[in-house]
């Protein structure tokens, strides 16, 4: 497995890097630290000088970052790319066959205030591979449960297979949850069918299933996550539907990406 970890060398990015290193140890994965920059200059004559200075400083900082990890036996390298963060990440993923992006979120008060319009939100939206968004202060070792939020709408076996591939080595229980906003017999059957399928297909994994009654989907999930601070939240991105669900103001979604809970978005 190859993991790409974008960094701006901030404390938040360094925390995401620590998360990635802990994950890589379990998966026997390699890590690439990616530093993207966008040089601003007034005259073309300044370009070479400014770029050289930026890349020289970045190289020193990145070598220092990866040094400890290499001493611990991890396979880590780095790349320095000129361009916007999201563009650099997507291009690097495309050209390097990466399996996962792990990056830090920004701030401490939820997606509407801290991620919409930010680099993290753009990457999560545009990435062709799974992304883990790591909030400030969150650690890999603190996770005790993998919470999988499902819509019970056009569920695809591929997403669950990818979920197991990315998380099975954690040896943690899976809490599969669905927020019921109204009585729906078909979804009741779907939920029971999914329970049977997962238990039969992945007998070595521990699954628990929970349906949460709530007037609004976001409120139900919000209330659940307030009481569970030691989980990894997993959501499936089904083309545009995930982001329509997550970001559409008409749906009043306020909850998502709680910054005290790491979020894995599976593509």
Short mmCIF file of C-alpha atoms in Angstrom, two decimals:
data_model
loop_
_atom_site.label_atom_id
_atom_site.label_comp_id
_atom_site.label_asym_id
_atom_site.label_seq_id
_atom_site.Cartn_x
_atom_site.Cartn_y
_atom_site.Cartn_z
CA UNK A 1 0.00 0.00 0.00
CA UNK A 2 1.15 3.53 -0.81
CA UNK A 3 0.00 6.45 1.33
CA UNK A 4 0.24 10.09 0.32
CA UNK A 5 0.43 12.63 3.15
CA UNK A 6 0.15 16.28 2.09
CA UNK A 7 1.86 18.69 4.46
CA UNK A 8 2.26 22.42 4.96
CA UNK A 9 4.60 21.67 7.88
CA UNK A 10 2.04 22.98 10.37
CA UNK A 11 1.31 21.26 13.69
CA UNK A 12 -1.94 19.95 12.24
CA UNK A 13 -0.16 18.42 9.26
CA UNK A 14 2.49 16.92 11.53
CA UNK A 15 -0.25 15.31 13.59
CA UNK A 16 -1.73 13.76 10.42
CA UNK A 17 1.76 12.49 9.55
CA UNK A 18 2.03 10.79 12.96
CA UNK A 19 -1.39 9.21 12.31
CA UNK A 20 -0.17 8.01 8.91
CA UNK A 21 3.00 6.52 10.35
CA UNK A 22 1.05 4.52 12.91
CA UNK A 23 -1.30 3.29 10.19
CA UNK A 24 1.61 2.43 7.88
CA UNK A 25 3.18 0.23 10.55
CA UNK A 26 0.05 -1.92 10.61
CA UNK A 27 -0.34 -2.10 6.86
CA UNK A 28 3.35 -2.44 6.01
CA UNK A 29 2.78 0.58 3.77
CA UNK A 30 5.07 3.22 2.33
CA UNK A 31 4.51 6.96 2.84
CA UNK A 32 5.19 9.93 0.60
CA UNK A 33 5.15 13.37 2.18
CA UNK A 34 3.94 15.92 -0.35
CA UNK A 35 4.71 19.63 -0.07
CA UNK A 36 2.89 21.79 -2.61
CA UNK A 37 3.58 25.50 -3.06
CA UNK A 38 2.35 28.29 -5.26
CA UNK A 39 5.06 30.86 -5.93
CA UNK A 40 3.99 34.49 -6.25
CA UNK A 41 6.38 36.99 -7.80
CA UNK A 42 6.22 40.31 -9.62
CA UNK A 43 8.73 39.73 -12.37
CA UNK A 44 9.78 36.68 -14.32
CA UNK A 45 13.38 37.33 -13.33
CA UNK A 46 12.44 36.64 -9.72
CA UNK A 47 10.93 33.25 -10.46
CA UNK A 48 14.04 31.08 -10.39
CA UNK A 49 15.36 32.73 -7.25
CA UNK A 50 12.08 32.47 -5.35
CA UNK A 51 11.42 28.87 -6.42
CA UNK A 52 14.95 27.85 -5.43
CA UNK A 53 14.54 29.43 -1.99
CA UNK A 54 11.13 27.82 -1.38
CA UNK A 55 12.26 24.39 -2.48
CA UNK A 56 15.52 24.59 -0.55
CA UNK A 57 13.72 25.44 2.70
CA UNK A 58 11.04 22.81 2.05
CA UNK A 59 13.64 20.12 1.34
CA UNK A 60 15.42 20.78 4.63
CA UNK A 61 12.17 20.65 6.59
CA UNK A 62 10.91 17.50 4.84
CA UNK A 63 14.19 15.65 5.34
CA UNK A 64 13.94 16.44 9.04
CA UNK A 65 10.31 15.22 9.12
CA UNK A 66 11.01 11.88 7.50
CA UNK A 67 14.23 11.21 9.38
CA UNK A 68 12.59 9.85 12.53
CA UNK A 69 10.25 7.62 10.55
CA UNK A 70 13.09 6.11 8.58
CA UNK A 71 14.98 5.44 11.79
CA UNK A 72 11.92 3.51 12.95
CA UNK A 73 12.12 1.32 9.85
CA UNK A 74 9.35 2.96 7.81
CA UNK A 75 9.66 3.46 4.07
CA UNK A 76 9.21 7.21 3.61
CA UNK A 77 10.11 9.65 0.84
CA UNK A 78 8.98 13.12 -0.15
CA UNK A 79 7.95 15.17 -3.14
CA UNK A 80 7.93 18.94 -3.68
CA UNK A 81 5.44 20.12 -6.30
CA UNK A 82 4.62 23.58 -7.58
CA UNK A 83 0.89 24.22 -7.83
CA UNK A 84 -2.24 24.38 -5.71
CA UNK A 85 -2.59 21.80 -2.97
CA UNK A 86 -5.57 19.97 -4.45
CA UNK A 87 -4.12 19.93 -7.96
CA UNK A 88 -0.76 18.67 -6.72
CA UNK A 89 -2.38 15.92 -4.65
CA UNK A 90 -4.64 14.70 -7.44
CA UNK A 91 -1.81 14.70 -9.98
CA UNK A 92 0.51 12.86 -7.60
CA UNK A 93 -2.13 10.24 -6.80
CA UNK A 94 -2.84 9.73 -10.50
CA UNK A 95 0.83 9.42 -11.48
CA UNK A 96 1.98 7.37 -8.51
CA UNK A 97 -0.66 4.71 -7.98
CA UNK A 98 -1.36 5.76 -4.40
CA UNK A 99 -4.04 3.91 -2.45
CA UNK A 100 -4.88 6.42 0.28
CA UNK A 101 -4.50 10.10 1.19
CA UNK A 102 -4.15 11.06 4.86
CA UNK A 103 -4.23 14.75 5.73
CA UNK A 104 -5.11 17.08 8.56
CA UNK A 105 -8.24 19.14 8.89
CA UNK A 106 -8.20 22.76 9.94
CA UNK A 107 -9.56 24.38 13.07
CA UNK A 108 -11.70 22.81 15.79
CA UNK A 109 -15.38 23.42 15.21
CA UNK A 110 -16.78 21.33 12.37
CA UNK A 111 -16.85 21.24 8.62
CA UNK A 112 -19.05 24.25 7.93
CA UNK A 113 -16.56 26.52 9.65
CA UNK A 114 -13.29 24.80 9.00
CA UNK A 115 -13.33 22.61 5.91
CA UNK A 116 -15.73 24.02 3.34
CA UNK A 117 -13.58 25.85 0.82
CA UNK A 118 -10.41 24.55 2.45
CA UNK A 119 -7.79 22.29 0.94
CA UNK A 120 -9.07 19.28 2.87
CA UNK A 121 -12.64 19.59 1.62
CA UNK A 122 -11.46 20.06 -1.96
CA UNK A 123 -9.22 17.01 -1.79
CA UNK A 124 -11.95 14.86 -0.22
CA UNK A 125 -14.35 15.96 -2.93
CA UNK A 126 -12.01 15.50 -5.89
CA UNK A 127 -9.73 12.63 -4.88
CA UNK A 128 -9.97 9.42 -6.86
CA UNK A 129 -8.84 7.36 -3.85
CA UNK A 130 -9.94 7.09 -0.24
CA UNK A 131 -9.09 9.97 2.09
CA UNK A 132 -8.68 10.08 5.86
CA UNK A 133 -9.17 13.56 7.31
CA UNK A 134 -7.43 13.76 10.70
CA UNK A 135 -8.52 16.44 13.18
CA UNK A 136 -6.11 18.31 15.41
CA UNK A 137 -5.22 16.30 18.49
CA UNK A 138 -6.59 13.02 17.16
CA UNK A 139 -4.31 9.98 17.29
CA UNK A 140 -4.39 6.60 15.61
CA UNK A 141 -3.97 4.86 18.95
CA UNK A 142 -7.06 6.54 20.44
CA UNK A 143 -9.49 4.92 17.99
CA UNK A 144 -11.54 2.14 19.57
CA UNK A 145 -14.37 1.72 17.08
CA UNK A 146 -14.95 2.03 13.34
CA UNK A 147 -18.31 3.68 12.80
CA UNK A 148 -19.76 3.12 9.33
CA UNK A 149 -22.62 5.46 8.47
CA UNK A 150 -24.78 4.09 5.66
CA UNK A 151 -27.67 5.54 3.67
CA UNK A 152 -29.27 2.21 2.65
CA UNK A 153 -29.52 3.59 -0.87
CA UNK A 154 -27.80 1.77 -3.71
CA UNK A 155 -25.27 0.13 -1.40
CA UNK A 156 -22.39 -1.43 -3.31
CA UNK A 157 -20.34 -4.44 -2.24
CA UNK A 158 -17.20 -2.73 -3.56
CA UNK A 159 -17.36 -0.10 -0.80
CA UNK A 160 -17.52 -2.69 1.95
CA UNK A 161 -14.69 -4.68 0.42
CA UNK A 162 -12.55 -1.56 0.33
CA UNK A 163 -13.52 -0.75 3.91
CA UNK A 164 -12.25 -4.12 5.11
CA UNK A 165 -9.06 -3.80 3.07
CA UNK A 166 -8.28 -0.42 4.64
CA UNK A 167 -9.21 -1.21 8.25
CA UNK A 168 -9.15 -4.94 8.97
CA UNK A 169 -5.63 -4.81 10.43
CA UNK A 170 -6.87 -2.42 13.14
CA UNK A 171 -8.68 -5.38 14.76
CA UNK A 172 -11.46 -3.08 15.96
CA UNK A 173 -15.23 -3.63 16.05
CA UNK A 174 -17.36 -2.13 13.29
CA UNK A 175 -20.48 -0.20 14.32
CA UNK A 176 -22.74 0.02 11.27
CA UNK A 177 -25.33 2.75 11.78
CA UNK A 178 -28.27 4.11 9.84
CA UNK A 179 -30.38 7.09 10.86
CA UNK A 180 -34.09 6.44 10.40
CA UNK A 181 -35.97 9.64 9.70
CA UNK A 182 -39.22 7.81 8.99
CA UNK A 183 -40.65 4.32 9.08
CA UNK A 184 -39.57 2.47 5.94
CA UNK A 185 -40.19 -1.26 5.60
CA UNK A 186 -37.91 -1.62 2.58
CA UNK A 187 -35.00 -0.07 4.45
CA UNK A 188 -35.69 -2.35 7.39
CA UNK A 189 -35.31 -5.33 5.07
CA UNK A 190 -32.21 -3.80 3.48
CA UNK A 191 -30.60 -3.26 6.86
CA UNK A 192 -31.26 -6.85 7.95
CA UNK A 193 -29.97 -8.10 4.62
CA UNK A 194 -26.79 -6.06 4.98
CA UNK A 195 -26.30 -7.43 8.49
CA UNK A 196 -26.54 -10.99 7.23
CA UNK A 197 -24.26 -10.29 4.27
CA UNK A 198 -21.47 -8.70 6.31
CA UNK A 199 -21.51 -11.36 9.01
CA UNK A 200 -21.41 -14.13 6.43
CA UNK A 201 -18.85 -12.53 4.11
CA UNK A 202 -16.43 -11.34 6.79
CA UNK A 203 -16.77 -13.87 9.64
CA UNK A 204 -13.46 -12.80 11.22
CA UNK A 205 -14.68 -9.23 11.71
CA UNK A 206 -16.84 -8.06 14.60
CA UNK A 207 -19.93 -6.17 13.41
CA UNK A 208 -22.58 -4.39 15.42
CA UNK A 209 -25.66 -2.81 13.87
CA UNK A 210 -27.65 0.17 15.07
CA UNK A 211 -30.61 2.09 13.69
CA UNK A 212 -31.00 5.56 15.16
CA UNK A 213 -34.45 7.18 15.09
CA UNK A 214 -34.25 10.93 14.45
CA UNK A 215 -36.23 13.63 12.69
CA UNK A 216 -33.17 14.63 10.66
CA UNK A 217 -30.25 12.54 9.47
CA UNK A 218 -27.64 15.06 10.52
CA UNK A 219 -29.12 15.40 14.02
CA UNK A 220 -29.16 11.64 14.57
CA UNK A 221 -25.55 11.20 13.52
CA UNK A 222 -24.54 14.31 15.40
CA UNK A 223 -26.03 13.01 18.64
CA UNK A 224 -24.35 9.64 18.19
CA UNK A 225 -20.91 11.14 17.61
CA UNK A 226 -21.19 13.44 20.61
CA UNK A 227 -21.16 10.35 22.81
CA UNK A 228 -18.50 8.50 20.82
CA UNK A 229 -15.24 10.41 20.74
CA UNK A 230 -12.94 7.47 20.09
CA UNK A 231 -14.13 6.30 16.68
CA UNK A 232 -13.19 6.57 13.05
CA UNK A 233 -16.23 7.73 11.08
CA UNK A 234 -16.56 6.08 7.67
CA UNK A 235 -18.75 7.35 4.85
CA UNK A 236 -19.07 6.13 1.27
CA UNK A 237 -18.81 8.57 -1.62
CA UNK A 238 -21.16 7.38 -4.35
CA UNK A 239 -20.37 9.73 -7.19
CA UNK A 240 -22.06 13.03 -6.38
CA UNK A 241 -24.64 11.70 -3.94
CA UNK A 242 -22.31 11.75 -0.94
CA UNK A 243 -21.51 15.40 -1.33
CA UNK A 244 -25.05 16.37 -2.20
CA UNK A 245 -26.04 14.70 1.05
CA UNK A 246 -23.18 16.25 2.98
CA UNK A 247 -23.05 19.80 1.70
CA UNK A 248 -26.45 20.68 0.29
CA UNK A 249 -27.85 23.50 2.44
CA UNK A 250 -31.42 22.53 1.62
CA UNK A 251 -30.77 19.29 3.48
CA UNK A 252 -29.62 21.23 6.57
CA UNK A 253 -26.57 19.08 7.07
CA UNK A 254 -24.54 20.64 9.85
CA UNK A 255 -22.93 17.61 11.39
CA UNK A 256 -20.32 16.13 9.16
CA UNK A 257 -16.58 15.86 9.65
CA UNK A 258 -16.68 16.48 13.37
CA UNK A 259 -13.20 17.66 14.06
CA UNK A 260 -12.89 15.48 17.15
CA UNK A 261 -13.49 12.39 15.00
CA UNK A 262 -11.25 11.29 12.10
CA UNK A 263 -13.19 10.73 8.88
CA UNK A 264 -12.51 8.10 6.24
CA UNK A 265 -14.22 8.74 2.93
CA UNK A 266 -14.17 5.69 0.67
CA UNK A 267 -14.50 6.19 -3.07
#
